[in-house]
């Protein structure tokens, strides 16, 4: 196995690791953005909403059924913090192109009139807010988070990888779609 990496546009790189012995492929897409209080929650919410459905498979049930027909393909989203950067994206496992029926595109998110579906955004926003609130339940982790926030107050590193509840609660389907377009 060898690594092949090339810049496909300014500051956007494609890294391809070919392996002929497998019938499946793994694809990860990571968007790296500056860690900022104003955008962290939107960045964390964006991949969760996009994973809810695609244009062809507009809800989780039909998308899951379609992925099952592709020999158990799967897709999940990631939200990480690396230093003063927030990394959000997707990881997908699927059969190799040589084995896919009809070369279908499954990864384009479902939208309506230039915005995400409001029920998807509202549901995933509630999940995000619950996850942010849930950080306080693990006292050891919460102590580490608070220490970091106090030590790095005023610096991007003090921002949580999921953003904050206040900023997340202000997001809606239009603002999130606009944010996603700007991020891409």
Short mmCIF file of N, CA and C in Angstrom, two decimals:
data_model
loop_
_atom_site.label_atom_id
_atom_site.label_comp_id
_atom_site.label_asym_id
_atom_site.label_seq_id
_atom_site.Cartn_x
_atom_site.Cartn_y
_atom_site.Cartn_z
N UNK A 1 0.84 -1.17 0.00
CA UNK A 1 0.00 0.00 0.00
C UNK A 1 0.90 1.24 0.00
N UNK A 2 0.54 2.24 -0.82
CA UNK A 2 1.30 3.48 -0.86
C UNK A 2 0.34 4.65 -0.70
N UNK A 3 0.90 5.77 -0.37
CA UNK A 3 0.07 6.96 -0.16
C UNK A 3 0.20 7.88 -1.35
N UNK A 4 -0.90 8.36 -1.82
CA UNK A 4 -0.93 9.31 -2.91
C UNK A 4 -1.73 10.51 -2.42
N UNK A 5 -1.12 11.67 -2.41
CA UNK A 5 -1.78 12.89 -1.91
C UNK A 5 -1.57 14.00 -2.92
N UNK A 6 -2.68 14.66 -3.27
CA UNK A 6 -2.55 15.79 -4.18
C UNK A 6 -3.53 16.89 -3.78
N UNK A 7 -3.16 18.11 -4.09
CA UNK A 7 -4.02 19.25 -3.80
C UNK A 7 -5.01 19.39 -4.95
N UNK A 8 -6.31 19.28 -4.65
CA UNK A 8 -7.32 19.36 -5.70
C UNK A 8 -7.88 20.77 -5.86
N UNK A 9 -7.70 21.60 -4.88
CA UNK A 9 -7.95 23.04 -4.95
C UNK A 9 -7.19 23.68 -3.79
N UNK A 10 -7.12 24.98 -3.75
CA UNK A 10 -6.31 25.62 -2.73
C UNK A 10 -6.72 25.15 -1.33
N UNK A 11 -5.75 24.60 -0.61
CA UNK A 11 -5.92 24.11 0.76
C UNK A 11 -6.88 22.94 0.90
N UNK A 12 -7.17 22.24 -0.20
CA UNK A 12 -8.02 21.05 -0.17
C UNK A 12 -7.20 19.90 -0.77
N UNK A 13 -7.02 18.85 0.03
CA UNK A 13 -6.16 17.75 -0.38
C UNK A 13 -6.95 16.45 -0.48
N UNK A 14 -6.60 15.66 -1.47
CA UNK A 14 -7.14 14.32 -1.62
C UNK A 14 -6.00 13.35 -1.30
N UNK A 15 -6.24 12.49 -0.34
CA UNK A 15 -5.27 11.46 0.00
C UNK A 15 -5.91 10.12 -0.32
N UNK A 16 -5.26 9.34 -1.14
CA UNK A 16 -5.80 8.07 -1.60
C UNK A 16 -4.84 6.96 -1.22
N UNK A 17 -5.36 5.98 -0.51
CA UNK A 17 -4.56 4.84 -0.10
C UNK A 17 -5.14 3.59 -0.76
N UNK A 18 -4.66 3.21 -1.93
CA UNK A 18 -5.24 2.06 -2.63
C UNK A 18 -4.83 0.73 -2.00
N UNK A 19 -5.78 -0.21 -2.02
CA UNK A 19 -5.50 -1.56 -1.56
C UNK A 19 -6.37 -2.49 -2.40
N UNK A 20 -5.77 -3.28 -3.23
CA UNK A 20 -6.49 -4.13 -4.17
C UNK A 20 -7.11 -5.37 -3.51
N UNK A 21 -6.69 -5.72 -2.32
CA UNK A 21 -7.15 -6.96 -1.72
C UNK A 21 -8.50 -6.86 -1.02
N UNK A 22 -9.07 -5.66 -0.92
CA UNK A 22 -10.34 -5.49 -0.22
C UNK A 22 -11.47 -5.22 -1.20
N UNK A 23 -12.67 -5.63 -0.84
CA UNK A 23 -13.84 -5.35 -1.67
C UNK A 23 -14.61 -4.13 -1.16
N UNK A 24 -14.13 -3.55 -0.08
CA UNK A 24 -14.78 -2.37 0.47
C UNK A 24 -13.80 -1.21 0.48
N UNK A 25 -14.36 -0.03 0.55
CA UNK A 25 -13.56 1.19 0.61
C UNK A 25 -13.97 1.97 1.85
N UNK A 26 -13.09 2.80 2.32
CA UNK A 26 -13.36 3.67 3.46
C UNK A 26 -13.06 5.09 2.99
N UNK A 27 -14.01 5.97 3.19
CA UNK A 27 -13.83 7.35 2.79
C UNK A 27 -14.08 8.24 4.00
N UNK A 28 -13.18 9.16 4.23
CA UNK A 28 -13.41 10.16 5.27
C UNK A 28 -13.26 11.54 4.64
N UNK A 29 -14.12 12.42 5.04
CA UNK A 29 -14.07 13.81 4.61
C UNK A 29 -14.02 14.65 5.87
N UNK A 30 -13.00 15.45 6.01
CA UNK A 30 -12.85 16.29 7.18
C UNK A 30 -12.74 17.75 6.75
N UNK A 31 -13.59 18.58 7.29
CA UNK A 31 -13.51 20.02 7.09
C UNK A 31 -12.88 20.59 8.35
N UNK A 32 -11.85 21.38 8.16
CA UNK A 32 -11.11 21.94 9.29
C UNK A 32 -11.36 23.44 9.31
N UNK A 33 -11.90 23.91 10.43
CA UNK A 33 -12.24 25.32 10.57
C UNK A 33 -11.62 25.86 11.84
N UNK A 34 -11.39 27.16 11.89
CA UNK A 34 -10.92 27.76 13.14
C UNK A 34 -11.94 27.52 14.25
N UNK A 35 -11.49 27.23 15.43
CA UNK A 35 -12.37 27.00 16.57
C UNK A 35 -12.81 28.35 17.12
N UNK A 36 -14.10 28.66 16.93
CA UNK A 36 -14.65 29.94 17.37
C UNK A 36 -15.98 29.69 18.07
N UNK A 37 -16.22 30.44 19.11
CA UNK A 37 -17.47 30.29 19.86
C UNK A 37 -18.69 30.50 18.96
N UNK A 38 -18.61 31.47 18.04
CA UNK A 38 -19.74 31.83 17.19
C UNK A 38 -20.11 30.74 16.20
N UNK A 39 -19.16 29.88 15.81
CA UNK A 39 -19.42 28.88 14.76
C UNK A 39 -19.30 27.44 15.22
N UNK A 40 -18.80 27.18 16.41
CA UNK A 40 -18.54 25.80 16.85
C UNK A 40 -19.82 24.96 16.89
N UNK A 41 -20.90 25.50 17.40
CA UNK A 41 -22.15 24.73 17.48
C UNK A 41 -22.69 24.44 16.08
N UNK A 42 -22.66 25.42 15.20
CA UNK A 42 -23.13 25.21 13.82
C UNK A 42 -22.28 24.16 13.12
N UNK A 43 -20.97 24.22 13.31
CA UNK A 43 -20.08 23.22 12.71
C UNK A 43 -20.40 21.83 13.24
N UNK A 44 -20.69 21.72 14.53
CA UNK A 44 -21.00 20.42 15.13
C UNK A 44 -22.36 19.90 14.68
N UNK A 45 -23.32 20.80 14.45
CA UNK A 45 -24.66 20.41 14.05
C UNK A 45 -24.74 20.03 12.57
N UNK A 46 -23.95 20.66 11.74
CA UNK A 46 -24.01 20.48 10.29
C UNK A 46 -23.91 19.02 9.84
N UNK A 47 -22.90 18.25 10.24
CA UNK A 47 -22.83 16.87 9.74
C UNK A 47 -23.96 15.98 10.27
N UNK A 48 -24.46 16.27 11.47
CA UNK A 48 -25.57 15.48 12.02
C UNK A 48 -26.82 15.67 11.17
N UNK A 49 -27.09 16.89 10.77
CA UNK A 49 -28.25 17.17 9.93
C UNK A 49 -28.06 16.57 8.54
N UNK A 50 -26.88 16.70 7.98
CA UNK A 50 -26.62 16.17 6.64
C UNK A 50 -26.74 14.65 6.60
N UNK A 51 -26.47 13.98 7.71
CA UNK A 51 -26.55 12.53 7.76
C UNK A 51 -27.99 12.02 7.87
N UNK A 52 -28.92 12.89 8.14
CA UNK A 52 -30.32 12.48 8.31
C UNK A 52 -30.97 11.98 7.02
N UNK A 53 -30.51 12.45 5.87
CA UNK A 53 -31.09 12.01 4.62
C UNK A 53 -30.40 12.65 3.44
N UNK A 54 -30.67 12.10 2.26
CA UNK A 54 -30.10 12.63 1.02
C UNK A 54 -31.25 13.00 0.09
N UNK A 55 -30.93 13.57 -1.05
CA UNK A 55 -31.96 13.92 -2.01
C UNK A 55 -32.73 12.67 -2.43
N UNK A 56 -32.02 11.61 -2.72
CA UNK A 56 -32.66 10.38 -3.17
C UNK A 56 -33.30 9.60 -2.01
N UNK A 57 -32.72 9.65 -0.83
CA UNK A 57 -33.21 8.94 0.35
C UNK A 57 -33.42 9.97 1.46
N UNK A 58 -34.61 10.61 1.47
CA UNK A 58 -34.80 11.81 2.29
C UNK A 58 -34.98 11.61 3.78
N UNK A 59 -34.94 10.38 4.30
CA UNK A 59 -35.03 10.21 5.74
C UNK A 59 -34.11 9.06 6.17
N UNK A 60 -33.92 8.94 7.48
CA UNK A 60 -32.96 7.96 7.99
C UNK A 60 -33.39 6.53 7.66
N UNK A 61 -34.66 6.28 7.66
CA UNK A 61 -35.16 4.92 7.38
C UNK A 61 -34.84 4.50 5.95
N UNK A 62 -35.15 5.37 4.98
CA UNK A 62 -34.89 5.01 3.58
C UNK A 62 -33.39 4.99 3.29
N UNK A 63 -32.64 5.90 3.91
CA UNK A 63 -31.19 5.90 3.72
C UNK A 63 -30.57 4.62 4.30
N UNK A 64 -31.01 4.23 5.49
CA UNK A 64 -30.50 3.01 6.11
C UNK A 64 -30.84 1.79 5.26
N UNK A 65 -32.06 1.74 4.74
CA UNK A 65 -32.46 0.62 3.88
C UNK A 65 -31.61 0.58 2.62
N UNK A 66 -31.35 1.75 2.02
CA UNK A 66 -30.51 1.81 0.82
C UNK A 66 -29.08 1.36 1.13
N UNK A 67 -28.55 1.80 2.26
CA UNK A 67 -27.20 1.38 2.64
C UNK A 67 -27.13 -0.13 2.86
N UNK A 68 -28.21 -0.69 3.42
CA UNK A 68 -28.25 -2.14 3.62
C UNK A 68 -28.22 -2.90 2.30
N UNK A 69 -28.87 -2.34 1.26
CA UNK A 69 -28.85 -3.01 -0.04
C UNK A 69 -27.48 -2.96 -0.68
N UNK A 70 -26.64 -2.09 -0.18
CA UNK A 70 -25.27 -1.98 -0.69
C UNK A 70 -24.31 -2.74 0.22
N UNK A 71 -24.73 -3.92 0.61
CA UNK A 71 -23.91 -4.85 1.39
C UNK A 71 -23.43 -4.25 2.70
N UNK A 72 -24.34 -3.54 3.37
CA UNK A 72 -24.02 -3.03 4.70
C UNK A 72 -23.15 -1.78 4.70
N UNK A 73 -23.28 -0.96 3.68
CA UNK A 73 -22.55 0.30 3.69
C UNK A 73 -22.98 1.11 4.92
N UNK A 74 -22.10 1.96 5.40
CA UNK A 74 -22.44 2.78 6.57
C UNK A 74 -21.83 4.15 6.44
N UNK A 75 -22.43 5.09 7.15
CA UNK A 75 -21.92 6.45 7.17
C UNK A 75 -22.16 7.02 8.56
N UNK A 76 -21.17 7.70 9.08
CA UNK A 76 -21.30 8.34 10.38
C UNK A 76 -20.59 9.69 10.30
N UNK A 77 -20.87 10.54 11.24
CA UNK A 77 -20.22 11.84 11.24
C UNK A 77 -19.24 11.95 12.41
N UNK A 78 -18.30 12.89 12.27
CA UNK A 78 -17.30 13.11 13.31
C UNK A 78 -17.24 14.60 13.66
N UNK A 79 -16.98 14.86 14.92
CA UNK A 79 -16.74 16.22 15.40
C UNK A 79 -15.57 16.12 16.37
N UNK A 80 -14.45 16.75 16.00
CA UNK A 80 -13.26 16.69 16.85
C UNK A 80 -12.68 18.08 17.05
N UNK A 81 -11.84 18.17 18.03
CA UNK A 81 -11.12 19.41 18.31
C UNK A 81 -9.65 19.07 18.33
N UNK A 82 -8.87 19.77 17.53
CA UNK A 82 -7.42 19.59 17.48
C UNK A 82 -6.78 20.96 17.66
N UNK A 83 -6.27 21.18 18.84
CA UNK A 83 -5.70 22.49 19.12
C UNK A 83 -6.77 23.56 19.00
N UNK A 84 -6.51 24.57 18.19
CA UNK A 84 -7.47 25.65 17.99
C UNK A 84 -8.22 25.48 16.68
N UNK A 85 -8.40 24.23 16.27
CA UNK A 85 -9.14 23.89 15.05
C UNK A 85 -10.27 22.93 15.40
N UNK A 86 -11.36 23.05 14.69
CA UNK A 86 -12.48 22.13 14.83
C UNK A 86 -12.56 21.31 13.54
N UNK A 87 -12.59 20.01 13.68
CA UNK A 87 -12.63 19.10 12.53
C UNK A 87 -13.99 18.42 12.52
N UNK A 88 -14.75 18.62 11.47
CA UNK A 88 -16.05 17.99 11.32
C UNK A 88 -16.09 17.29 9.97
N UNK A 89 -16.81 16.20 9.92
CA UNK A 89 -16.89 15.51 8.64
C UNK A 89 -17.60 14.19 8.74
N UNK A 90 -17.30 13.34 7.79
CA UNK A 90 -17.96 12.05 7.66
C UNK A 90 -16.95 10.94 7.47
N UNK A 91 -17.35 9.75 7.90
CA UNK A 91 -16.60 8.53 7.62
C UNK A 91 -17.61 7.54 7.06
N UNK A 92 -17.29 6.96 5.92
CA UNK A 92 -18.21 6.03 5.28
C UNK A 92 -17.46 4.77 4.87
N UNK A 93 -18.13 3.66 5.04
CA UNK A 93 -17.61 2.38 4.56
C UNK A 93 -18.60 1.84 3.54
N UNK A 94 -18.10 1.38 2.40
CA UNK A 94 -18.99 0.93 1.33
C UNK A 94 -18.25 -0.01 0.41
N UNK A 95 -19.02 -0.71 -0.42
CA UNK A 95 -18.38 -1.64 -1.34
C UNK A 95 -17.59 -0.84 -2.37
N UNK A 96 -16.56 -1.44 -2.89
CA UNK A 96 -15.71 -0.79 -3.89
C UNK A 96 -16.52 -0.47 -5.15
N UNK A 97 -16.11 0.57 -5.87
CA UNK A 97 -16.82 0.99 -7.08
C UNK A 97 -17.04 -0.15 -8.07
N UNK A 98 -16.14 -1.06 -8.13
CA UNK A 98 -16.28 -2.17 -9.08
C UNK A 98 -17.48 -3.05 -8.76
N UNK A 99 -18.01 -2.95 -7.55
CA UNK A 99 -19.11 -3.80 -7.13
C UNK A 99 -20.43 -3.04 -6.91
N UNK A 100 -20.45 -1.71 -7.06
CA UNK A 100 -21.68 -0.95 -6.78
C UNK A 100 -22.67 -1.07 -7.94
N UNK A 101 -23.94 -1.25 -7.61
CA UNK A 101 -24.94 -1.30 -8.68
C UNK A 101 -25.28 0.11 -9.17
N UNK A 102 -25.20 0.33 -10.44
CA UNK A 102 -25.62 1.56 -11.12
C UNK A 102 -24.85 2.81 -10.71
N UNK A 103 -23.76 2.73 -9.98
CA UNK A 103 -22.95 3.90 -9.60
C UNK A 103 -23.75 4.99 -8.91
N UNK A 104 -24.65 4.62 -8.03
CA UNK A 104 -25.54 5.59 -7.37
C UNK A 104 -24.79 6.55 -6.44
N UNK A 105 -25.27 7.80 -6.39
CA UNK A 105 -24.75 8.80 -5.46
C UNK A 105 -25.67 8.83 -4.25
N UNK A 106 -25.11 8.50 -3.09
CA UNK A 106 -25.93 8.43 -1.88
C UNK A 106 -25.65 9.55 -0.89
N UNK A 107 -24.66 10.36 -1.12
CA UNK A 107 -24.18 11.25 -0.07
C UNK A 107 -24.61 12.71 -0.18
N UNK A 108 -25.43 13.07 -1.15
CA UNK A 108 -25.86 14.45 -1.27
C UNK A 108 -27.02 14.71 -0.30
N UNK A 109 -26.89 15.69 0.60
CA UNK A 109 -27.93 15.88 1.64
C UNK A 109 -29.24 16.38 1.06
N UNK A 110 -30.33 16.06 1.73
CA UNK A 110 -31.65 16.50 1.29
C UNK A 110 -31.88 17.94 1.74
N UNK A 111 -32.37 18.75 0.80
CA UNK A 111 -32.69 20.15 1.10
C UNK A 111 -34.04 20.46 0.45
N UNK A 112 -34.61 21.58 0.86
CA UNK A 112 -35.86 22.03 0.28
C UNK A 112 -35.82 23.55 0.22
N UNK A 113 -35.97 24.09 -0.96
CA UNK A 113 -35.95 25.55 -1.18
C UNK A 113 -34.71 26.22 -0.57
N UNK A 114 -33.55 25.65 -0.83
CA UNK A 114 -32.31 26.27 -0.40
C UNK A 114 -32.03 26.23 1.08
N UNK A 115 -32.55 25.21 1.76
CA UNK A 115 -32.28 25.07 3.19
C UNK A 115 -32.47 23.61 3.59
N UNK A 116 -31.92 23.26 4.74
CA UNK A 116 -32.13 21.91 5.27
C UNK A 116 -33.57 21.79 5.75
N UNK A 117 -34.04 20.56 5.87
CA UNK A 117 -35.39 20.35 6.40
C UNK A 117 -35.43 20.76 7.87
N UNK A 118 -36.41 21.57 8.22
CA UNK A 118 -36.46 22.12 9.57
C UNK A 118 -36.62 21.03 10.62
N UNK A 119 -37.38 19.96 10.32
CA UNK A 119 -37.55 18.90 11.33
C UNK A 119 -36.23 18.18 11.60
N UNK A 120 -35.36 18.07 10.59
CA UNK A 120 -34.05 17.45 10.80
C UNK A 120 -33.17 18.34 11.66
N UNK A 121 -33.17 19.63 11.35
CA UNK A 121 -32.35 20.57 12.11
C UNK A 121 -32.83 20.64 13.55
N UNK A 122 -34.12 20.75 13.76
CA UNK A 122 -34.66 20.85 15.12
C UNK A 122 -34.33 19.61 15.94
N UNK A 123 -34.49 18.44 15.33
CA UNK A 123 -34.20 17.19 16.04
C UNK A 123 -32.72 17.06 16.38
N UNK A 124 -31.86 17.32 15.41
CA UNK A 124 -30.42 17.21 15.65
C UNK A 124 -29.92 18.31 16.57
N UNK A 125 -30.55 19.49 16.52
CA UNK A 125 -30.18 20.57 17.44
C UNK A 125 -30.50 20.16 18.88
N UNK A 126 -31.63 19.51 19.09
CA UNK A 126 -31.98 19.02 20.43
C UNK A 126 -30.96 17.99 20.89
N UNK A 127 -30.54 17.10 19.98
CA UNK A 127 -29.51 16.11 20.33
C UNK A 127 -28.20 16.79 20.70
N UNK A 128 -27.82 17.82 19.93
CA UNK A 128 -26.57 18.54 20.20
C UNK A 128 -26.64 19.24 21.56
N UNK A 129 -27.74 19.89 21.85
CA UNK A 129 -27.89 20.59 23.13
C UNK A 129 -27.86 19.58 24.28
N UNK A 130 -28.50 18.43 24.10
CA UNK A 130 -28.44 17.37 25.12
C UNK A 130 -27.00 16.90 25.34
N UNK A 131 -26.24 16.76 24.25
CA UNK A 131 -24.85 16.32 24.37
C UNK A 131 -24.01 17.36 25.10
N UNK A 132 -24.25 18.63 24.81
CA UNK A 132 -23.52 19.71 25.49
C UNK A 132 -23.86 19.70 26.98
N UNK A 133 -25.15 19.59 27.30
CA UNK A 133 -25.57 19.54 28.70
C UNK A 133 -25.02 18.30 29.40
N UNK A 134 -24.96 17.20 28.67
CA UNK A 134 -24.48 15.94 29.22
C UNK A 134 -23.02 15.95 29.63
N UNK A 135 -22.24 16.89 29.11
CA UNK A 135 -20.83 16.97 29.48
C UNK A 135 -20.67 17.18 30.99
N UNK A 136 -21.63 17.84 31.60
CA UNK A 136 -21.55 18.11 33.04
C UNK A 136 -21.76 16.86 33.89
N UNK A 137 -22.32 15.80 33.31
CA UNK A 137 -22.61 14.59 34.08
C UNK A 137 -21.37 13.80 34.46
N UNK A 138 -20.32 13.92 33.70
CA UNK A 138 -19.06 13.25 34.04
C UNK A 138 -18.19 14.27 34.75
N UNK A 139 -18.17 14.19 36.05
CA UNK A 139 -17.51 15.24 36.86
C UNK A 139 -16.03 15.38 36.55
N UNK A 140 -15.36 14.29 36.28
CA UNK A 140 -13.92 14.36 35.97
C UNK A 140 -13.69 15.10 34.65
N UNK A 141 -14.44 14.71 33.61
CA UNK A 141 -14.31 15.40 32.33
C UNK A 141 -14.74 16.85 32.44
N UNK A 142 -15.81 17.11 33.19
CA UNK A 142 -16.29 18.48 33.34
C UNK A 142 -15.24 19.34 34.05
N UNK A 143 -14.56 18.79 35.02
CA UNK A 143 -13.49 19.52 35.70
C UNK A 143 -12.38 19.87 34.72
N UNK A 144 -12.02 18.92 33.85
CA UNK A 144 -11.00 19.19 32.84
C UNK A 144 -11.46 20.28 31.87
N UNK A 145 -12.72 20.21 31.47
CA UNK A 145 -13.27 21.20 30.54
C UNK A 145 -13.24 22.59 31.18
N UNK A 146 -13.70 22.68 32.41
CA UNK A 146 -13.73 23.98 33.08
C UNK A 146 -12.33 24.53 33.31
N UNK A 147 -11.38 23.67 33.66
CA UNK A 147 -10.00 24.10 33.82
C UNK A 147 -9.47 24.68 32.52
N UNK A 148 -9.71 23.96 31.42
CA UNK A 148 -9.26 24.43 30.12
C UNK A 148 -9.93 25.76 29.76
N UNK A 149 -11.22 25.89 30.04
CA UNK A 149 -11.93 27.12 29.73
C UNK A 149 -11.38 28.31 30.52
N UNK A 150 -11.05 28.07 31.78
CA UNK A 150 -10.51 29.16 32.61
C UNK A 150 -9.07 29.49 32.23
N UNK A 151 -8.27 28.47 32.01
CA UNK A 151 -6.86 28.70 31.66
C UNK A 151 -6.70 29.36 30.30
N UNK A 152 -7.62 29.07 29.38
CA UNK A 152 -7.51 29.58 28.01
C UNK A 152 -8.61 30.58 27.69
N UNK A 153 -9.16 31.20 28.71
CA UNK A 153 -10.25 32.16 28.50
C UNK A 153 -9.85 33.20 27.46
N UNK A 154 -10.74 33.46 26.52
CA UNK A 154 -10.46 34.44 25.48
C UNK A 154 -9.70 33.89 24.30
N UNK A 155 -9.28 32.63 24.37
CA UNK A 155 -8.55 31.99 23.28
C UNK A 155 -9.46 30.96 22.61
N UNK A 156 -9.24 30.70 21.32
CA UNK A 156 -10.06 29.70 20.65
C UNK A 156 -10.03 28.33 21.32
N UNK A 157 -8.92 27.97 21.95
CA UNK A 157 -8.82 26.64 22.57
C UNK A 157 -9.82 26.43 23.69
N UNK A 158 -10.38 27.50 24.23
CA UNK A 158 -11.34 27.37 25.33
C UNK A 158 -12.73 26.95 24.84
N UNK A 159 -12.95 26.97 23.54
CA UNK A 159 -14.26 26.62 22.98
C UNK A 159 -14.41 25.10 22.94
N UNK A 160 -15.58 24.61 23.36
CA UNK A 160 -15.86 23.17 23.31
C UNK A 160 -16.00 22.71 21.87
N UNK A 161 -15.66 21.45 21.61
CA UNK A 161 -15.75 20.92 20.24
C UNK A 161 -17.18 20.92 19.73
N UNK A 162 -18.17 20.85 20.64
CA UNK A 162 -19.58 20.85 20.26
C UNK A 162 -20.18 22.25 20.26
N UNK A 163 -19.41 23.25 20.64
CA UNK A 163 -19.94 24.59 20.76
C UNK A 163 -20.64 24.76 22.10
N UNK A 164 -21.49 25.77 22.20
CA UNK A 164 -22.19 26.01 23.46
C UNK A 164 -23.70 26.03 23.22
N UNK A 165 -24.44 25.81 24.28
CA UNK A 165 -25.90 25.68 24.22
C UNK A 165 -26.55 26.95 23.68
N UNK A 166 -26.09 28.09 24.12
CA UNK A 166 -26.70 29.36 23.71
C UNK A 166 -26.60 29.56 22.20
N UNK A 167 -25.43 29.34 21.64
CA UNK A 167 -25.24 29.51 20.20
C UNK A 167 -26.01 28.45 19.42
N UNK A 168 -26.00 27.23 19.90
CA UNK A 168 -26.72 26.14 19.23
C UNK A 168 -28.22 26.43 19.18
N UNK A 169 -28.77 26.98 20.26
CA UNK A 169 -30.22 27.21 20.31
C UNK A 169 -30.67 28.26 19.30
N UNK A 170 -29.77 29.12 18.82
CA UNK A 170 -30.13 30.15 17.85
C UNK A 170 -30.11 29.66 16.40
N UNK A 171 -29.62 28.45 16.17
CA UNK A 171 -29.52 27.94 14.80
C UNK A 171 -30.88 27.48 14.28
N UNK A 172 -31.10 27.66 12.97
CA UNK A 172 -32.30 27.13 12.32
C UNK A 172 -31.90 26.55 10.96
N UNK A 173 -32.87 26.04 10.21
CA UNK A 173 -32.54 25.36 8.97
C UNK A 173 -31.89 26.28 7.94
N UNK A 174 -32.28 27.53 7.87
CA UNK A 174 -31.68 28.45 6.91
C UNK A 174 -30.28 28.89 7.34
N UNK A 175 -30.11 29.27 8.61
CA UNK A 175 -28.78 29.72 9.04
C UNK A 175 -27.78 28.58 8.98
N UNK A 176 -28.21 27.36 9.27
CA UNK A 176 -27.30 26.23 9.20
C UNK A 176 -26.92 25.92 7.76
N UNK A 177 -27.88 25.99 6.84
CA UNK A 177 -27.58 25.75 5.43
C UNK A 177 -26.60 26.80 4.90
N UNK A 178 -26.86 28.05 5.22
CA UNK A 178 -25.96 29.13 4.80
C UNK A 178 -24.56 28.93 5.39
N UNK A 179 -24.50 28.55 6.65
CA UNK A 179 -23.21 28.29 7.29
C UNK A 179 -22.50 27.14 6.59
N UNK A 180 -23.24 26.08 6.27
CA UNK A 180 -22.63 24.93 5.59
C UNK A 180 -22.08 25.30 4.23
N UNK A 181 -22.80 26.14 3.50
CA UNK A 181 -22.31 26.58 2.19
C UNK A 181 -21.02 27.39 2.33
N UNK A 182 -20.96 28.24 3.34
CA UNK A 182 -19.76 29.05 3.57
C UNK A 182 -18.59 28.16 4.01
N UNK A 183 -18.87 27.14 4.82
CA UNK A 183 -17.82 26.25 5.31
C UNK A 183 -17.23 25.43 4.16
N UNK A 184 -18.10 24.99 3.25
CA UNK A 184 -17.63 24.20 2.11
C UNK A 184 -16.92 25.07 1.11
#
